[in-house]
Amino acid sequence: MTESPSRRLRSLLFAPASRPDVLAKLPRSAPDGVVIDLEDAVPANGKVDARPHALEAGRSIADAHPEIAVYVRINAVPTEWFADDIALGLSPAITGVIVPKLESFTQVDEVVEALHTHSLDHLGIVAGVETAVGVEHASTVFAHERVDVAYFGAEDYVTDLGGVRTDTNQEVLYARSRVALAARVAGVHAVDQVVTVLDDEPRFLRDAAEGRSLGYRGKLCIHPAQVALANRAFSSSPEEIDRATRLLAAFDDAAARGEASIAFEGQMVDEPLARQARAVLAAAAG
């Protein structure tokens, strides 16, 4: 299985397409990716006027910052804005298009067809799973060959489910885990839910650590201050790198002696834990 994308996407920073002044500042916090948002961040009566801003900002950021992945989030496939968002809001220079609230393989096909109509076949597709139906069909959505990144949207999911959002994240644990699992099976890079509280660094880091433990590789960010936290949370720490290096050295020495497991710092280590250590070093290498 080949996992995509080749870029790291530890942080995806959103800004409203209706705010060109804010869009121009997106690269300042050094996110791995930026998202020019035509969906939730723009009211219904502002979507038409926001498209030219999305088109221009996508082109200018992509040209000036090739190190940053540039995405435009369009409105969902069934909405009245979907077709014109693709026709009028996407620069060929961007990395890809983010499609929210996807619920079926057929909807991805509709996105692919619309992109083809406007000679945008080269753009990647980021699949947003944010509804109960979307979570139920996540494996089918991610199985589409054009999907290379996915994200889980907790706020919309809980609203659709009729649940209550809490600090514990218990109400999204099943869905969050299921999306991460489906992404892994499909070889798709998974990006975790937003943290809507903006002034609580420990909470963000705790939430990001939970996401990383479930298999997510990055975080949706809605404020520039969250970018550095996400980049840190989804990078191997110096301590992790040091331990992984020492663990593998000891394990490889044992393997050369014909031993399949070792005791390392009070822990039994066999091939699955060695693979984890290799993954830490691979991530650190970029």
Coordinates of C-alpha atoms in Angstrom, one line a residue:
M1 CA 0.0 0.0 0.0
T2 CA 1.3 3.4 -1.0
E3 CA 0.4 6.2 1.4
S4 CA -0.2 9.7 0.1
P5 CA 0.5 12.5 -0.1
S6 CA 4.2 12.9 -0.4
R7 CA 4.1 16.2 1.5
R8 CA 3.7 16.3 5.3
L9 CA 0.4 17.7 6.4
R10 CA 0.8 18.1 10.1
S11 CA -1.1 21.4 10.0
L12 CA -3.9 22.7 7.7
L13 CA -4.7 26.3 8.4
F14 CA -8.1 27.6 7.3
A15 CA -9.1 31.2 6.4
P16 CA -12.3 32.6 4.8
A17 CA -12.2 33.1 1.0
S18 CA -14.1 36.3 1.6
R19 CA -11.2 37.9 3.5
P20 CA -8.3 38.6 1.1
D21 CA -6.5 40.5 3.9
V22 CA -6.5 37.3 6.0
L23 CA -5.7 35.0 3.1
A24 CA -2.5 37.0 2.4
K25 CA -1.3 36.2 6.0
L26 CA -1.9 32.5 5.8
P27 CA 1.7 31.5 5.1
R28 CA 3.1 33.5 8.0
S29 CA 2.7 30.8 10.7
A30 CA 4.5 28.3 8.4
P31 CA 1.7 25.7 8.1
D32 CA 2.3 22.6 6.0
G33 CA -0.9 23.4 4.2
V34 CA -3.4 26.3 3.9
V35 CA -7.1 26.1 3.1
I36 CA -9.0 28.9 1.4
D37 CA -12.5 28.2 2.6
L38 CA -15.6 28.8 0.5
E39 CA -17.8 26.7 2.7
D40 CA -18.5 27.2 6.4
A41 CA -16.4 30.4 6.7
V42 CA -18.4 32.3 4.1
P43 CA -22.1 33.1 4.5
A44 CA -24.5 32.1 1.7
N45 CA -24.9 35.7 0.5
G46 CA -21.1 36.1 0.2
K47 CA -20.1 32.9 -1.7
V48 CA -20.3 34.4 -5.2
D49 CA -18.1 37.4 -4.3
A50 CA -15.6 35.1 -2.5
R51 CA -14.8 33.0 -5.5
P52 CA -12.5 35.5 -7.3
H53 CA -10.6 35.9 -4.0
A54 CA -10.2 32.2 -3.7
L55 CA -8.9 32.0 -7.3
E56 CA -6.4 34.8 -6.9
A57 CA -5.2 33.8 -3.4
G58 CA -4.7 30.2 -4.5
R59 CA -2.6 31.2 -7.4
S60 CA -0.5 33.8 -5.5
I61 CA 0.2 31.6 -2.4
A62 CA 1.1 28.6 -4.6
D63 CA 3.5 30.7 -6.7
A64 CA 5.1 32.5 -3.7
H65 CA 5.3 29.5 -1.3
P66 CA 5.9 26.2 -3.2
E67 CA 6.8 24.6 0.1
I68 CA 3.2 25.0 1.3
A69 CA 0.3 22.8 0.1
V70 CA -2.6 25.0 -1.1
Y71 CA -6.2 23.9 -1.0
V72 CA -9.6 25.4 -1.6
R73 CA -12.5 24.0 0.3
I74 CA -15.6 24.2 -1.9
N75 CA -19.2 23.7 -0.9
A76 CA -20.6 20.1 -0.7
V77 CA -21.7 18.3 -3.8
P78 CA -25.4 18.5 -3.3
T79 CA -25.4 22.3 -2.8
E80 CA -26.3 25.0 -5.3
W81 CA -22.7 26.4 -5.0
F82 CA -20.7 23.3 -5.8
A83 CA -20.5 23.6 -9.6
D84 CA -19.5 27.3 -9.7
D85 CA -17.0 26.8 -6.9
I86 CA -15.1 24.5 -9.1
A87 CA -15.6 26.5 -12.3
L88 CA -14.7 29.9 -10.8
G89 CA -12.8 29.4 -7.6
L90 CA -10.0 27.0 -8.3
S91 CA -6.6 28.1 -9.7
P92 CA -4.7 25.3 -11.6
A93 CA -1.7 26.2 -9.5
I94 CA -3.1 24.9 -6.2
T95 CA -2.5 21.5 -4.7
G96 CA -6.0 20.3 -4.5
V97 CA -9.6 20.8 -3.6
I98 CA -11.3 20.0 -0.3
V99 CA -14.8 18.6 -0.6
P100 CA -16.8 18.6 2.7
K101 CA -19.5 16.2 3.8
L102 CA -18.8 13.5 1.3
E103 CA -21.0 10.5 1.7
S104 CA -20.5 8.2 -1.3
F105 CA -18.2 7.0 -4.0
T106 CA -20.6 8.5 -6.5
Q107 CA -20.2 11.9 -5.0
V108 CA -16.4 11.6 -5.5
D109 CA -17.1 10.7 -9.1
E110 CA -19.1 13.9 -9.5
V111 CA -16.2 15.9 -8.2
V112 CA -13.8 14.1 -10.6
E113 CA -16.2 14.8 -13.5
A114 CA -16.5 18.5 -12.6
L115 CA -12.7 18.9 -12.3
H116 CA -12.3 17.2 -15.7
T117 CA -14.8 19.6 -17.3
H118 CA -12.5 22.5 -16.3
S119 CA -9.2 20.8 -17.1
L120 CA -8.3 20.4 -13.4
D121 CA -7.7 16.7 -13.4
H122 CA -4.3 17.1 -11.8
L123 CA -5.7 18.5 -8.5
G124 CA -5.8 16.2 -5.5
I125 CA -9.0 15.6 -3.7
V126 CA -9.3 15.9 0.1
A127 CA -12.4 14.0 1.3
G128 CA -14.2 15.6 4.3
V129 CA -16.2 13.1 6.4
E130 CA -18.6 15.1 8.7
T131 CA -21.9 13.4 8.8
A132 CA -23.3 10.1 10.1
V133 CA -23.7 8.8 6.6
G134 CA -20.2 9.9 5.7
V135 CA -18.7 8.0 8.7
E136 CA -20.8 4.9 7.8
H137 CA -19.5 5.0 4.2
A138 CA -16.0 6.3 4.9
S139 CA -14.3 3.2 3.6
T140 CA -16.2 3.5 0.3
V141 CA -15.4 7.2 -0.1
F142 CA -11.7 6.7 0.6
A143 CA -11.5 3.8 -1.8
H144 CA -11.8 6.1 -4.7
E145 CA -8.5 6.4 -6.5
R146 CA -8.6 10.2 -6.6
V147 CA -8.9 10.7 -2.9
D148 CA -5.4 11.2 -1.3
V149 CA -6.2 13.0 1.9
A150 CA -9.1 12.8 4.3
Y151 CA -10.3 14.7 7.4
F152 CA -12.8 14.1 10.2
G153 CA -15.1 17.0 11.0
A154 CA -16.3 16.5 14.6
E155 CA -18.5 19.5 15.0
D156 CA -20.7 18.8 11.9
Y157 CA -20.8 15.1 12.7
V158 CA -22.1 15.6 16.3
T159 CA -24.7 18.1 15.0
D160 CA -25.9 15.7 12.4
L161 CA -26.0 12.9 14.9
G162 CA -28.0 14.9 17.3
G163 CA -25.5 14.5 20.0
V164 CA -23.8 16.9 22.4
R165 CA -20.2 18.0 22.0
T166 CA -18.1 17.6 25.2
D167 CA -14.6 18.2 26.4
T168 CA -14.0 14.4 26.8
N169 CA -14.3 13.6 23.0
Q170 CA -16.1 10.4 24.0
E171 CA -19.1 11.2 21.7
V172 CA -16.7 11.2 18.7
L173 CA -14.4 8.4 19.7
Y174 CA -16.1 5.8 17.5
A175 CA -16.5 8.0 14.4
R176 CA -13.0 9.5 14.8
S177 CA -11.5 6.0 15.1
R178 CA -13.5 4.6 12.2
V179 CA -12.4 7.4 9.9
A180 CA -8.7 7.0 10.8
L181 CA -9.0 3.2 10.3
A182 CA -10.8 3.6 6.9
A183 CA -8.1 6.1 5.8
R184 CA -5.3 3.7 6.8
V185 CA -6.9 0.8 4.9
A186 CA -7.2 3.0 1.8
G187 CA -3.7 4.4 2.1
V188 CA -5.0 7.9 2.6
H189 CA -3.4 10.6 4.7
A190 CA -5.8 11.4 7.6
V191 CA -6.1 14.8 9.2
D192 CA -7.8 15.2 12.6
Q193 CA -10.7 17.4 13.8
V194 CA -10.5 21.1 14.8
V195 CA -10.2 22.4 18.3
T196 CA -12.6 25.3 18.5
V197 CA -11.3 26.7 21.8
L198 CA -8.6 29.1 20.8
D199 CA -6.9 30.1 24.1
D200 CA -6.2 26.7 25.7
E201 CA -2.8 25.4 24.5
P202 CA -2.9 22.3 26.8
R203 CA -6.3 21.4 25.5
F204 CA -5.1 21.6 21.9
L205 CA -2.0 19.5 22.6
R206 CA -4.1 16.9 24.4
D207 CA -6.6 16.7 21.6
A208 CA -3.8 16.4 19.0
A209 CA -2.1 13.7 21.1
E210 CA -5.4 11.8 21.1
G211 CA -5.6 12.2 17.3
R212 CA -2.1 11.0 16.8
S213 CA -2.7 8.0 19.0
L214 CA -5.6 7.0 16.8
G215 CA -3.5 7.2 13.6
Y216 CA -4.1 10.7 12.4
R217 CA -1.1 12.4 10.7
G218 CA -2.1 16.1 11.2
K219 CA -4.6 18.6 12.5
L220 CA -7.1 21.1 11.1
C221 CA -6.2 24.5 12.4
I222 CA -8.5 27.5 12.6
H223 CA -6.1 30.0 14.1
P224 CA -2.4 30.7 13.3
A225 CA -1.4 30.0 16.9
Q226 CA -2.5 26.4 16.5
V227 CA -0.1 25.7 13.6
A228 CA 3.1 25.5 15.7
L229 CA 1.3 23.3 18.2
A230 CA 0.1 20.9 15.5
N231 CA 3.5 20.8 13.8
R232 CA 5.0 19.9 17.2
A233 CA 2.3 17.3 18.1
F234 CA 2.6 15.5 14.8
S235 CA 6.4 15.4 14.7
S236 CA 8.7 12.9 16.4
S237 CA 10.2 14.6 19.5
P238 CA 13.9 14.4 20.2
E239 CA 13.2 12.0 23.0
E240 CA 11.2 9.7 20.7
I241 CA 13.9 9.8 18.1
D242 CA 16.6 9.0 20.7
R243 CA 14.6 6.1 22.2
A244 CA 13.7 4.7 18.8
T245 CA 17.4 4.8 17.6
R246 CA 18.6 3.0 20.7
L247 CA 15.8 0.5 20.6
L248 CA 16.5 -0.5 17.0
A249 CA 20.2 -0.8 17.6
A250 CA 19.5 -3.2 20.5
F251 CA 16.8 -5.1 18.5
D252 CA 19.0 -5.4 15.4
D253 CA 21.9 -6.7 17.5
A254 CA 19.6 -9.3 19.0
A255 CA 18.2 -10.2 15.5
A256 CA 21.8 -10.8 14.3
R257 CA 22.1 -13.4 17.1
G258 CA 18.9 -15.1 16.0
E259 CA 16.7 -13.6 18.7
A260 CA 13.2 -12.4 17.9
S261 CA 12.6 -10.3 21.0
I262 CA 14.5 -8.4 23.6
A263 CA 13.9 -6.6 26.9
F264 CA 14.5 -2.9 26.4
E265 CA 14.1 -0.4 29.3
G266 CA 11.7 -2.7 31.1
Q267 CA 9.6 -3.4 28.0
M268 CA 9.4 -6.5 25.8
V269 CA 10.2 -5.6 22.3
D270 CA 9.5 -7.7 19.2
E271 CA 9.0 -7.0 15.5
P272 CA 5.7 -4.9 15.9
L273 CA 7.4 -2.5 18.3
A274 CA 10.5 -2.4 16.1
R275 CA 8.2 -1.4 13.2
Q276 CA 6.8 1.4 15.4
A277 CA 10.4 2.6 16.1
R278 CA 11.2 2.6 12.4
A279 CA 8.1 4.6 11.7
V280 CA 9.2 7.2 14.2
L281 CA 12.6 7.6 12.5
A282 CA 11.0 7.6 9.0
A283 CA 8.7 10.4 10.1
A284 CA 11.6 12.4 11.6
A285 CA 13.4 12.0 8.3
G286 CA 10.5 13.7 6.5

